[in-house]
PDB file of C-alpha atoms in Angstrom:
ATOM      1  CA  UNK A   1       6.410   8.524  -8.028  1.00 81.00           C
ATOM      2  CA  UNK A   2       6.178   7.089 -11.627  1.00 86.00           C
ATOM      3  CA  UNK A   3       8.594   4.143 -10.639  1.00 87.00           C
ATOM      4  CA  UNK A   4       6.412   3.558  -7.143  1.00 87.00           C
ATOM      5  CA  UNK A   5       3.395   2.860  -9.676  1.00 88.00           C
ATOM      6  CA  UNK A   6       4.971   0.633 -11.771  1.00 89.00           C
ATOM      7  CA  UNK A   7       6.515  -1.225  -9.190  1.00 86.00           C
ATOM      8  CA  UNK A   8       3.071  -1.512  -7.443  1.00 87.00           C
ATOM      9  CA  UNK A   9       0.783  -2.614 -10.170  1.00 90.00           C
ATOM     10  CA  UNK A  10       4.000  -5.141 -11.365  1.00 90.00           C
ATOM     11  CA  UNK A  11       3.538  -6.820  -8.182  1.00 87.00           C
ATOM     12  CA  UNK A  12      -0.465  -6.476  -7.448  1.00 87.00           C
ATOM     13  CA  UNK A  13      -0.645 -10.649  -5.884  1.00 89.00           C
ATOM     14  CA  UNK A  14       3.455 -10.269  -4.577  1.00 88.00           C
ATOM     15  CA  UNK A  15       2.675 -10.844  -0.631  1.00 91.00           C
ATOM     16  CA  UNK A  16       6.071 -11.644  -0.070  1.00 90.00           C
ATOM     17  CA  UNK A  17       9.189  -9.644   0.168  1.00 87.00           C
ATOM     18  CA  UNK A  18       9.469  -5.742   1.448  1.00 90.00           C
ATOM     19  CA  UNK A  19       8.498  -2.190   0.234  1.00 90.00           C
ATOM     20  CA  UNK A  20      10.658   0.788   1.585  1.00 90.00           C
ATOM     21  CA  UNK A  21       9.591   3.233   3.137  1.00 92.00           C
ATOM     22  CA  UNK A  22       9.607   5.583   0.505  1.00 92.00           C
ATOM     23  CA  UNK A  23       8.205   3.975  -2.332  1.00 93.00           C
ATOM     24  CA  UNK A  24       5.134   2.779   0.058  1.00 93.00           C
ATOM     25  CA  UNK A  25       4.214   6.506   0.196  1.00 94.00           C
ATOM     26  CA  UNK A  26       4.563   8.254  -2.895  1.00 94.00           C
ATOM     27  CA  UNK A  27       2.316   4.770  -3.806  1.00 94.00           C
ATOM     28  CA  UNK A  28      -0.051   6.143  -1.344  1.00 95.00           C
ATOM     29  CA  UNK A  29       0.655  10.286  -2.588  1.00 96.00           C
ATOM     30  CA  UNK A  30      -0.537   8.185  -6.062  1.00 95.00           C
ATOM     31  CA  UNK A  31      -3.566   6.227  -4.782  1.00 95.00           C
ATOM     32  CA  UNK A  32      -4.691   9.638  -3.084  1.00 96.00           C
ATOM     33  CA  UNK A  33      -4.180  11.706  -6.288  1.00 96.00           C
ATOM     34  CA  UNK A  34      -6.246   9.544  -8.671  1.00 95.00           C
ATOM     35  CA  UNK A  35      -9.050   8.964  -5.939  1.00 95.00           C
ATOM     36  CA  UNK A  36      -9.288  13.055  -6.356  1.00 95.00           C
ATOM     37  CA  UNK A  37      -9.254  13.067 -10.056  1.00 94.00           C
ATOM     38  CA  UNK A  38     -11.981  10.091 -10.140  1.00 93.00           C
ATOM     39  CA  UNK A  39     -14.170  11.763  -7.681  1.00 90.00           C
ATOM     40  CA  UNK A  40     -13.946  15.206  -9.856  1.00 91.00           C
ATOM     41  CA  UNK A  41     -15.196  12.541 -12.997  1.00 91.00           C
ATOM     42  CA  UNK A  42     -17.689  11.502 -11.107  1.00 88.00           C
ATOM     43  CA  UNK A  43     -19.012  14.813 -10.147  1.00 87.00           C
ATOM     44  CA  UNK A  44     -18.933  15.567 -13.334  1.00 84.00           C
ATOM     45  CA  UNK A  45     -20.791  13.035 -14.771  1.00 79.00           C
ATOM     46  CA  UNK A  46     -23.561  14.145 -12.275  1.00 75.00           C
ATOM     47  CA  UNK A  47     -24.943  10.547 -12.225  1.00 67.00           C
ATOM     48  CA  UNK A  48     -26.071  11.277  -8.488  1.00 70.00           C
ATOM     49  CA  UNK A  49     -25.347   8.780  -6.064  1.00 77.00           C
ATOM     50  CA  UNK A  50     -23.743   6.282  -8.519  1.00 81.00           C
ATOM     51  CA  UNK A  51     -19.384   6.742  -8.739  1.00 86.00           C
ATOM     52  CA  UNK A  52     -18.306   4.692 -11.326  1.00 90.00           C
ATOM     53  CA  UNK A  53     -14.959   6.254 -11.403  1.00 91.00           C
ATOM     54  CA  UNK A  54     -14.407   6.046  -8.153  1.00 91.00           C
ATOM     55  CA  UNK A  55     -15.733   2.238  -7.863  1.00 92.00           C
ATOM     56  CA  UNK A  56     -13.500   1.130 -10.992  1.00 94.00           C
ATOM     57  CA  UNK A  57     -10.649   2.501  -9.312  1.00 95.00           C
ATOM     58  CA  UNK A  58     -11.126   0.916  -5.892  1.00 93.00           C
ATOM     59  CA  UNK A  59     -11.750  -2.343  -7.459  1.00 95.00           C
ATOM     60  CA  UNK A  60      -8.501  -1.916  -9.409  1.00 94.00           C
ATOM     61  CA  UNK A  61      -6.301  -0.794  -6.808  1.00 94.00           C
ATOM     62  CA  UNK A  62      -7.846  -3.100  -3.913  1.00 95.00           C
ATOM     63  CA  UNK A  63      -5.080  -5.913  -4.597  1.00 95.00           C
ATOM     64  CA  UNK A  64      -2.198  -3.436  -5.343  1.00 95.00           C
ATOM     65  CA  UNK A  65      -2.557  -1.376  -2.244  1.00 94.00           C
ATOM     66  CA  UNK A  66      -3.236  -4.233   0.094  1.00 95.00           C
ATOM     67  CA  UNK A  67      -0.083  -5.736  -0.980  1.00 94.00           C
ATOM     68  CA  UNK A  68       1.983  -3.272  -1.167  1.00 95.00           C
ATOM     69  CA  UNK A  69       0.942  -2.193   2.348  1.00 95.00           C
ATOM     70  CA  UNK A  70       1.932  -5.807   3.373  1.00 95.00           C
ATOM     71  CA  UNK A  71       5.154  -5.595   2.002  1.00 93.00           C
ATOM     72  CA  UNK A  72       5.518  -2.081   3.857  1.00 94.00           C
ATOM     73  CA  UNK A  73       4.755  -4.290   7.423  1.00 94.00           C
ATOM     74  CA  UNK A  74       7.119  -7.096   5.959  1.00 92.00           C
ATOM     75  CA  UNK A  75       9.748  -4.242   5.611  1.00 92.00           C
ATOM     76  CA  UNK A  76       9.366  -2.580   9.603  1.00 92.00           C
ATOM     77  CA  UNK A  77       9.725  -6.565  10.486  1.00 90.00           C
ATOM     78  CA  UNK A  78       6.131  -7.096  11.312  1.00 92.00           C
ATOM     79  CA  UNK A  79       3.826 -10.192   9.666  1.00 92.00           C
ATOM     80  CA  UNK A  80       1.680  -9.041   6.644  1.00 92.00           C
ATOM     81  CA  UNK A  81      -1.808 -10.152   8.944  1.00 94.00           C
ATOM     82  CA  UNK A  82      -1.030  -6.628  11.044  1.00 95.00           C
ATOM     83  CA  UNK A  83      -3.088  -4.963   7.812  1.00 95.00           C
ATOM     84  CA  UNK A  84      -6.199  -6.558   9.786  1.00 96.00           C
ATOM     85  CA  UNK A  85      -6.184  -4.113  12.816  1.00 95.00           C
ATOM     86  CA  UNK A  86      -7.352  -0.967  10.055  1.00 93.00           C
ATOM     87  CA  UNK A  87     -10.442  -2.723  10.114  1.00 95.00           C
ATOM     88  CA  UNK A  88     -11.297  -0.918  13.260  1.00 94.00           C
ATOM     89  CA  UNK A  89     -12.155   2.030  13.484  1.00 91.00           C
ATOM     90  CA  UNK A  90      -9.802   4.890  13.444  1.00 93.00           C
ATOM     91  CA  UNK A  91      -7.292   3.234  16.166  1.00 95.00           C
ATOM     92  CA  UNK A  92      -6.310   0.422  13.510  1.00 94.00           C
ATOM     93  CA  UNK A  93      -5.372   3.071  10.893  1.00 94.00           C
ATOM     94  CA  UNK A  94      -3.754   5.271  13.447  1.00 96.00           C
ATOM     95  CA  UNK A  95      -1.466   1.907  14.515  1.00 96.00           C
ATOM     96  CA  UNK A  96      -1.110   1.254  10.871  1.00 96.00           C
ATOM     97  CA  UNK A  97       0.127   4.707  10.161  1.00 95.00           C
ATOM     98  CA  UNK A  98       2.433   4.172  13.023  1.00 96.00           C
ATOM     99  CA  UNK A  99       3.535   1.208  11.491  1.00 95.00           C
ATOM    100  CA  UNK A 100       4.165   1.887   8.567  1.00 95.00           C
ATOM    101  CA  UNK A 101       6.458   5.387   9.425  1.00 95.00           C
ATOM    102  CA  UNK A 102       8.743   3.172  11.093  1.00 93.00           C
ATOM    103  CA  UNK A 103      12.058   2.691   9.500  1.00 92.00           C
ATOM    104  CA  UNK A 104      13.336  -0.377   7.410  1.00 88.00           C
ATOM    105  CA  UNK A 105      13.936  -2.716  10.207  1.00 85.00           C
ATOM    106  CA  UNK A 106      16.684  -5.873   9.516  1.00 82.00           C
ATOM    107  CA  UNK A 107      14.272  -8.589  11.421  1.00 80.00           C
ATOM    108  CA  UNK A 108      12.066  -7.600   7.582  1.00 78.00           C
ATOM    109  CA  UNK A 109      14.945 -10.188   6.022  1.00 81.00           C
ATOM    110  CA  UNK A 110      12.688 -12.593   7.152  1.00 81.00           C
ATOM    111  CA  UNK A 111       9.990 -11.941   4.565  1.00 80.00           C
ATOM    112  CA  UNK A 112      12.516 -12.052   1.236  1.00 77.00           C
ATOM    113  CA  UNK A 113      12.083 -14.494  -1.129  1.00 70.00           C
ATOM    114  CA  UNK A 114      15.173 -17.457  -1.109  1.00 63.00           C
ATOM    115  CA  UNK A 115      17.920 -16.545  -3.491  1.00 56.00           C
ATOM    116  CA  UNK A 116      18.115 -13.026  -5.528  1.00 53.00           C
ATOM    117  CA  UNK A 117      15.409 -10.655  -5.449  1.00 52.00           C
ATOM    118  CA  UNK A 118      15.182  -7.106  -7.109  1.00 55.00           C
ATOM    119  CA  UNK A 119      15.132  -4.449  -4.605  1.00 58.00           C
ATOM    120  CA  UNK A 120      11.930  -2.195  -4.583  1.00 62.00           C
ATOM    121  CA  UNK A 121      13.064   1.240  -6.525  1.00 60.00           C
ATOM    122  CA  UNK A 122      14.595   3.900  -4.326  1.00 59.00           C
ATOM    123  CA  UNK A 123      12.066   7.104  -4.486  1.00 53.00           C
TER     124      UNK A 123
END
C-alpha cells in the first residue's frame, strides 16, 4: 500500500501512461483510510459544521486521485475523459467501478509514453 502512495502523489499531474489494477486500489483502500482518520479529527475538533481535515485532504488528493483513476481507464484501454460519466449520479460510479475492475487490457499500450517508462509498482 505504502509503494501505491508514493507512486500516486509522485505522479499527482502524470495523465499519461497506465496504473494496474492493483496499485489503483490499495490507492483507493489509502484515500478511504485517511478520509476516516480526518473525519474522526474533525469530530474531534467539534468545530460543528466546519471539516478542515477533511477539506485539506480533498483539496490535496483531488489531482492525485483523478489521475491516477485516469491512468487506471488508460490501463483497461479506455480514454482518460471516461472519469466524466461519475459525475452522474450513482450509474457513472457504478460504470466506473465496472471499469476500473476490468483487467489490464493490451489496446492500454496506446496511452504509454514514447520510449522507456517505469512500470507502476506491483502491489
Amino acid at each position: 500500500m505504502i509503494e501505491a502512495v508514493k507512486y500516486g502523489l509522485a505522479n499527482y499531474v502524470n495523465f499519461n501512461g497506465r496504473t494496474g489494477r492493483a496499485t489503483f486500489w490499495w490507492w483507493v483502500l489509502a484515500v478511504i483510510l485517511a478520509a476516516i482518520v480526518a473525519g474522526i479529527l474533525d469530530e474531534g475538533l467539534g468545530a460543528g459544521d466546519i471539516e478542515p481535515f477533511s477539506l485539506l485532504l480533498g483539496l490535496a488528493l483531488f489531482l492525485p486521485h483523478l489521475a491516477m483513476a485516469v491512468r487506471r481507464l488508460h490501463d483497461t484501454g479506455r480514454s482518460g475523459w471516461w472519469v466524466l460519466i461519475g459525475l452522474i449520479p450513482l450509474i457513472g460510479l457504478l460504470v466506473l467501478i465496472f471499469f476500473y475492475v476490468q483487467p489490464s487490457n493490451p489496446e492500454g499500450e496506446k496511452f504509454d509514453p514514447p520510449g522507456p517508462a517505469p512500470l507502476p509498482p506491483a502491489a
